[in-house]
mmCIF file of N, CA, C and O and ligand atoms in Angstrom:
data_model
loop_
_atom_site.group_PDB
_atom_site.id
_atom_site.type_symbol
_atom_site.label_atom_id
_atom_site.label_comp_id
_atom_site.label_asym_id
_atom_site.label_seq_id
_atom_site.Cartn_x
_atom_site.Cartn_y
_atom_site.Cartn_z
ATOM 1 N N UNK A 203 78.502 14.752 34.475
ATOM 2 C CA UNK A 203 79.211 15.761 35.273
ATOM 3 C C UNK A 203 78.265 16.305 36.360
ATOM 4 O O UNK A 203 77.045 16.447 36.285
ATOM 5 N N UNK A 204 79.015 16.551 37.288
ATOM 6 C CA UNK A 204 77.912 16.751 38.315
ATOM 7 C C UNK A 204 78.070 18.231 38.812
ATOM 8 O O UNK A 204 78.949 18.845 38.207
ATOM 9 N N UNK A 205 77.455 18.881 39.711
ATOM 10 C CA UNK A 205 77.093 20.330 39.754
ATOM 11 C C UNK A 205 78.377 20.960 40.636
ATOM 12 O O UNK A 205 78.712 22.145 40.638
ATOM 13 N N UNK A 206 78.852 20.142 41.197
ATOM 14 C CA UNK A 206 79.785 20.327 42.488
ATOM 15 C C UNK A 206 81.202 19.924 41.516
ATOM 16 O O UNK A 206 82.202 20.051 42.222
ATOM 17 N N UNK A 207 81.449 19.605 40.509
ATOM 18 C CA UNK A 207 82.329 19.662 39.176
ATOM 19 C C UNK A 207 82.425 20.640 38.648
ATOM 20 O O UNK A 207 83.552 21.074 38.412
ATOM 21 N N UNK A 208 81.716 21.082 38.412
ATOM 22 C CA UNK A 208 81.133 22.271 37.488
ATOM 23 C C UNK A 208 81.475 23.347 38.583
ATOM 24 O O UNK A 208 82.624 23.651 38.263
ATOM 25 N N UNK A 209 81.258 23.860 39.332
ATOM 26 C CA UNK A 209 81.542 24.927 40.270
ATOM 27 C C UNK A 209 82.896 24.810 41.261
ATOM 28 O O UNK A 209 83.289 25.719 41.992
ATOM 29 N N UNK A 210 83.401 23.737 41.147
ATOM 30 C CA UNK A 210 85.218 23.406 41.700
ATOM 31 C C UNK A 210 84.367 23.515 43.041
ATOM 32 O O UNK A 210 85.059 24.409 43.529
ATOM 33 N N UNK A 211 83.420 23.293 43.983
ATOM 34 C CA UNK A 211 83.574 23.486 45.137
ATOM 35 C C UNK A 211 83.103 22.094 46.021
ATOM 36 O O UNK A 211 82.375 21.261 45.482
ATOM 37 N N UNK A 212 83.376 21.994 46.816
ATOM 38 C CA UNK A 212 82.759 20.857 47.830
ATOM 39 C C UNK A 212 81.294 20.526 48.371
ATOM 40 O O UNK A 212 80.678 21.250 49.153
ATOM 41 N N UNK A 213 80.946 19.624 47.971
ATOM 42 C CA UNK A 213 79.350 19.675 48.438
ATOM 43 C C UNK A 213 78.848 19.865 49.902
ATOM 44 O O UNK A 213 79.457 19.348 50.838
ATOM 45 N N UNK A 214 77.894 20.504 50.054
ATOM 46 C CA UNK A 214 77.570 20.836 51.328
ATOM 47 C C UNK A 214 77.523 19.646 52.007
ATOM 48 O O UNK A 214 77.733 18.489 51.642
ATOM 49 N N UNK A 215 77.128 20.258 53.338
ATOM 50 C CA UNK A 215 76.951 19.460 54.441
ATOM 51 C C UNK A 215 75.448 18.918 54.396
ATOM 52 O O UNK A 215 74.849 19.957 54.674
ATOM 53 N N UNK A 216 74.739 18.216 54.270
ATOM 54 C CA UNK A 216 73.440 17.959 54.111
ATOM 55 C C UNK A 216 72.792 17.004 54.642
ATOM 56 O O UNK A 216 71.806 16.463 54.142
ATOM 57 N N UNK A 217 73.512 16.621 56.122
ATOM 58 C CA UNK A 217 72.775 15.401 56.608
ATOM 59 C C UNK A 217 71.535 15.367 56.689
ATOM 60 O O UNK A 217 70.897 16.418 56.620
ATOM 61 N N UNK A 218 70.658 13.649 56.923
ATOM 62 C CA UNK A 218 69.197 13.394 56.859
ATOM 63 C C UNK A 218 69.032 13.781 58.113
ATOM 64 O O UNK A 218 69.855 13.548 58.999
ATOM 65 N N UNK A 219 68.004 14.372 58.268
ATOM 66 C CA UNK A 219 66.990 15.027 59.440
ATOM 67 C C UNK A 219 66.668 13.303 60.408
ATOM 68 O O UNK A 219 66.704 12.183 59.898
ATOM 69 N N UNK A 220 66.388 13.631 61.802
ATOM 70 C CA UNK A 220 66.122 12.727 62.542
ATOM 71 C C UNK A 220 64.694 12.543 62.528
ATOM 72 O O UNK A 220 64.141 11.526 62.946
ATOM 73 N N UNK A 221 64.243 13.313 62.154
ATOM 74 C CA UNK A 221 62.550 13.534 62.256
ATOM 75 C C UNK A 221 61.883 12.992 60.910
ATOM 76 O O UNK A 221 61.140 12.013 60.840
ATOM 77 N N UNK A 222 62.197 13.625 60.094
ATOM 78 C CA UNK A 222 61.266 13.733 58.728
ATOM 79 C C UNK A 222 62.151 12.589 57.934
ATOM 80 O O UNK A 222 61.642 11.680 57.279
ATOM 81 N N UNK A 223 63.481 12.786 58.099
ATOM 82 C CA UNK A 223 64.661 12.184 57.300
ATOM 83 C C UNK A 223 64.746 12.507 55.968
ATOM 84 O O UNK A 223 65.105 11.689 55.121
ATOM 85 N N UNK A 224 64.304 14.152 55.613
ATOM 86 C CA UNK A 224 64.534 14.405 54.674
ATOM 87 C C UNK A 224 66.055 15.405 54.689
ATOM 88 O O UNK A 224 66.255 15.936 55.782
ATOM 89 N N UNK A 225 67.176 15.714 53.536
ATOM 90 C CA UNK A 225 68.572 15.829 53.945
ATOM 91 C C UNK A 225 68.011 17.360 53.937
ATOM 92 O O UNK A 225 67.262 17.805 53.067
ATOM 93 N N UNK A 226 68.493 18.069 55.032
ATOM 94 C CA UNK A 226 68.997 19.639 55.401
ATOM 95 C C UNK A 226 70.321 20.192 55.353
ATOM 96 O O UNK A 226 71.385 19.751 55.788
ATOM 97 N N UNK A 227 70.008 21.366 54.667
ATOM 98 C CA UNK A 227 71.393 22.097 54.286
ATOM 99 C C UNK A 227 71.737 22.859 55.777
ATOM 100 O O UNK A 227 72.858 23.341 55.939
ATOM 101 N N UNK A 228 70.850 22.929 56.707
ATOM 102 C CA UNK A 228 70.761 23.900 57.887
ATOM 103 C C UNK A 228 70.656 22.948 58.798
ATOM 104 O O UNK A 228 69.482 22.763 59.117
ATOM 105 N N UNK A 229 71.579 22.125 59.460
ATOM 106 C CA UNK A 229 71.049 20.941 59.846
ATOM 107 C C UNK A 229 71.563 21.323 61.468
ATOM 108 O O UNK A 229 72.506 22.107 61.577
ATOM 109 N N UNK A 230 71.108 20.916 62.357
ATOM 110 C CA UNK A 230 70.598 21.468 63.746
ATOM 111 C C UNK A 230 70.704 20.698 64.596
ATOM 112 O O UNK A 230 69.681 20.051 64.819
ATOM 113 N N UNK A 231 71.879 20.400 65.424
ATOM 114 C CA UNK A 231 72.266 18.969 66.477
ATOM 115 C C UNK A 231 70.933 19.078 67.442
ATOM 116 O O UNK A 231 70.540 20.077 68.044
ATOM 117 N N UNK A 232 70.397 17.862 67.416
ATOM 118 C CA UNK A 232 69.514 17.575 68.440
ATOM 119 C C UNK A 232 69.638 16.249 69.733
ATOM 120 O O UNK A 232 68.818 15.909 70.586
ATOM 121 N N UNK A 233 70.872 15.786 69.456
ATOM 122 C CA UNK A 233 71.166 14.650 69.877
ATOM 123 C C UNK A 233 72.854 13.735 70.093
ATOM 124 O O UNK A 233 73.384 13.054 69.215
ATOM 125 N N UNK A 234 73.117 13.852 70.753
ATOM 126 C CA UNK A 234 74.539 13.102 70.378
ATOM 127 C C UNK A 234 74.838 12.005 71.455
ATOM 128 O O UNK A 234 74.309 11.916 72.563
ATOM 129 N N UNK A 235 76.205 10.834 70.674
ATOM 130 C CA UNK A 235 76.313 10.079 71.711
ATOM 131 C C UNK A 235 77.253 8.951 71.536
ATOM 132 O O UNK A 235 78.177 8.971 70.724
ATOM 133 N N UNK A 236 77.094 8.376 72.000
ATOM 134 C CA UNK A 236 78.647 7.132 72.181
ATOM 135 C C UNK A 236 77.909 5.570 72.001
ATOM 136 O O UNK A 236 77.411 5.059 73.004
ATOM 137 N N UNK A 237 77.874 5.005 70.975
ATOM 138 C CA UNK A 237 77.693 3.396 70.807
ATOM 139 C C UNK A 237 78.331 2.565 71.560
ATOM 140 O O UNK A 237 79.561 2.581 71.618
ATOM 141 N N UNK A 238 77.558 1.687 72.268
ATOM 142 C CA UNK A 238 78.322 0.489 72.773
ATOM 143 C C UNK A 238 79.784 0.444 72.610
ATOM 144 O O UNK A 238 80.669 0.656 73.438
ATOM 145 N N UNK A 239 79.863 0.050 71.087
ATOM 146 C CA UNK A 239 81.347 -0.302 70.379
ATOM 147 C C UNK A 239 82.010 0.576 70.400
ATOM 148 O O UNK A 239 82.983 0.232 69.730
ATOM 149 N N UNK A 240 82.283 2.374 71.024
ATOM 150 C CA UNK A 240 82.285 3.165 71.573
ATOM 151 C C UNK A 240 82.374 3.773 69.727
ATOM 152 O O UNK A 240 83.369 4.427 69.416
ATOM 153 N N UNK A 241 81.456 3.531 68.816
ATOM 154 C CA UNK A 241 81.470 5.102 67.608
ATOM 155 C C UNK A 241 80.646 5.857 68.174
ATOM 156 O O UNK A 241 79.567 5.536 68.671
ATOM 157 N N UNK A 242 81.217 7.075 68.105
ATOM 158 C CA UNK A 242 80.507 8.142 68.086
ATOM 159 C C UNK A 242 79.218 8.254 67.139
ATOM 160 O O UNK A 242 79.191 7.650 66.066
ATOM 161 N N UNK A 243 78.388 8.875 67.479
ATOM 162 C CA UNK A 243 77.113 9.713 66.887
ATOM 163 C C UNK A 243 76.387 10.688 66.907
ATOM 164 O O UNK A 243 76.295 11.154 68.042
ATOM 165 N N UNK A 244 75.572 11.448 65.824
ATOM 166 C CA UNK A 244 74.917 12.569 66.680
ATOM 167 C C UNK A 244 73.756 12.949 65.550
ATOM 168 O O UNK A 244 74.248 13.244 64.461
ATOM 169 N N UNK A 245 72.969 12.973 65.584
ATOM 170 C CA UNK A 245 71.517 13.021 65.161
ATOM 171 C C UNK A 245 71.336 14.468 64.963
ATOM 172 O O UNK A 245 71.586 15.127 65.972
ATOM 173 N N UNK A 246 70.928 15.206 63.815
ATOM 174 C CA UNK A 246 70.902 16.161 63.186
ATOM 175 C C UNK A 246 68.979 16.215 62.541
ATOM 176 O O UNK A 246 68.347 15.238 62.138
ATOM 177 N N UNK A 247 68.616 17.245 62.615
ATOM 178 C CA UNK A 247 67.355 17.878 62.065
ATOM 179 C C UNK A 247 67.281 19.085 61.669
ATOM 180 O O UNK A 247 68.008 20.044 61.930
ATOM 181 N N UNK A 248 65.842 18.950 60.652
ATOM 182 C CA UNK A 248 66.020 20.413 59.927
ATOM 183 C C UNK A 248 65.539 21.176 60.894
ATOM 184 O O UNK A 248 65.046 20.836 61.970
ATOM 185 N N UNK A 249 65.800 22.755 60.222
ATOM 186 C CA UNK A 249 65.570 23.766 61.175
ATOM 187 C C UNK A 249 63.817 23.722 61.923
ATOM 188 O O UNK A 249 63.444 23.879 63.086
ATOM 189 N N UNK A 250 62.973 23.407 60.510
ATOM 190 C CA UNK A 250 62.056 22.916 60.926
ATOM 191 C C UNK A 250 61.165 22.069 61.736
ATOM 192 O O UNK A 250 60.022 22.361 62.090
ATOM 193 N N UNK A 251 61.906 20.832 62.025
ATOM 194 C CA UNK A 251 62.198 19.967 62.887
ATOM 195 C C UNK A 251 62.465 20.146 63.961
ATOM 196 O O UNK A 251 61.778 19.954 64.965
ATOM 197 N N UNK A 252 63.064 20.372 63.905
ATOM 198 C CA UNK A 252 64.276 21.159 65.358
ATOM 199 C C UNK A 252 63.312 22.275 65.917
ATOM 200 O O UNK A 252 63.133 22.052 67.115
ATOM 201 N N UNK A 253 62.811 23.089 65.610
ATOM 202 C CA UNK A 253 61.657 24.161 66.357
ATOM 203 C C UNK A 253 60.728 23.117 66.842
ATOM 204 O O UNK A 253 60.790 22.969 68.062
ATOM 205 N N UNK A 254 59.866 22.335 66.217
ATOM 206 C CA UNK A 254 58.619 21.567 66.165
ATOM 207 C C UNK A 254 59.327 20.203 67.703
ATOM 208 O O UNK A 254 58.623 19.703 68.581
ATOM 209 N N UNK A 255 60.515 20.032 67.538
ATOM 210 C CA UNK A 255 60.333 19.010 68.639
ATOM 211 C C UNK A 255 61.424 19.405 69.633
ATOM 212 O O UNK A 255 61.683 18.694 70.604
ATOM 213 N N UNK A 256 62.057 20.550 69.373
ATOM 214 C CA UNK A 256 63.222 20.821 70.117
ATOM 215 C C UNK A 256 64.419 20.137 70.017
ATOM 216 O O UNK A 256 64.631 19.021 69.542
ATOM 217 N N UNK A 257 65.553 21.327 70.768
ATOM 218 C CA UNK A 257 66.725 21.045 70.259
ATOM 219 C C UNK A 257 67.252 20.294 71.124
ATOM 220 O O UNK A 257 67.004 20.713 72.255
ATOM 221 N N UNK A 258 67.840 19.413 71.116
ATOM 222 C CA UNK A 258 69.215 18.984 72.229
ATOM 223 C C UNK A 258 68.728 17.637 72.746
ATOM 224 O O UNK A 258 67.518 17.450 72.623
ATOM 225 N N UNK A 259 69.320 16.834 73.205
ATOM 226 C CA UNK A 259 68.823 15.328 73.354
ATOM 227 C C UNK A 259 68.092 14.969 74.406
ATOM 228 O O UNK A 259 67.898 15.708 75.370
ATOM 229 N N UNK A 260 67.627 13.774 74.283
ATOM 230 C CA UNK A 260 66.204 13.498 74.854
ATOM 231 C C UNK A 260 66.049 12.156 75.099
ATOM 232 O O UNK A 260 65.924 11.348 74.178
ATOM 233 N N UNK A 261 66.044 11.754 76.608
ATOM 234 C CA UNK A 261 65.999 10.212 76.685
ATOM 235 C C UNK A 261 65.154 9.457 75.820
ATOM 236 O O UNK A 261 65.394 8.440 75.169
ATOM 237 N N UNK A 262 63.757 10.387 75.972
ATOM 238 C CA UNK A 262 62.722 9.468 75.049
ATOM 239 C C UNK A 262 62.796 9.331 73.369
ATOM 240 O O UNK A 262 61.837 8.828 72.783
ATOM 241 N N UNK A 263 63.818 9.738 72.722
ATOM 242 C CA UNK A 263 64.163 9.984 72.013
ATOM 243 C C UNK A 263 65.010 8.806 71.502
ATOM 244 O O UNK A 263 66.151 8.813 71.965
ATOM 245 N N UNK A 264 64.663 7.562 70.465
ATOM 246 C CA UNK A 264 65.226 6.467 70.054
ATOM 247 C C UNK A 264 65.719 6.475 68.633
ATOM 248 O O UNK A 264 65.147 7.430 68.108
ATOM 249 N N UNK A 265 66.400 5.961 67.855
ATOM 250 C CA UNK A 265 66.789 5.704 66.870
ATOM 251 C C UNK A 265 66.277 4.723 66.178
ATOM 252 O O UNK A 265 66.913 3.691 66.390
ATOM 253 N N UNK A 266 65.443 4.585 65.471
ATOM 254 C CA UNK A 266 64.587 3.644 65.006
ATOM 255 C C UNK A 266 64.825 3.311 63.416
ATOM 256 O O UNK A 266 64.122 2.474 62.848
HETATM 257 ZN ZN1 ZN B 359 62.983 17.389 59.549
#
């Protein structure tokens, strides 16, 4: 049984950080954008992260 069973509620939002790629509950758009194949995307970091390299997107900024 899992914890989010146990409390009837929905699990947070917790995407992996772009930086560290560890998952944040406080997670902080730094990036967004349109794939070739036109999916959408958008690159999320922790708050920590997000101070240390700044917010909002960045040419030099790759997906690796
Ligand atoms: Zn991070």
């Amino acid at each position: 049984m899992t914890r989010e069973a146990l409390l009837r509620t929905p699990a947070p939002f917790t995407p992996p950080c772009a930086y560290c790629d560890r998952e944040t509950a406080a997670p902080v758009v730094v990036g967004a954008g349109d794939w070739p194949n036109g999916c959408r995307f958008v690159r999320y970091a922790c708050p920590a992260c997000a101070s240390e390299h700044g917010a909002g997107p960045s040419p030099e900024d790759e997906i690796t």
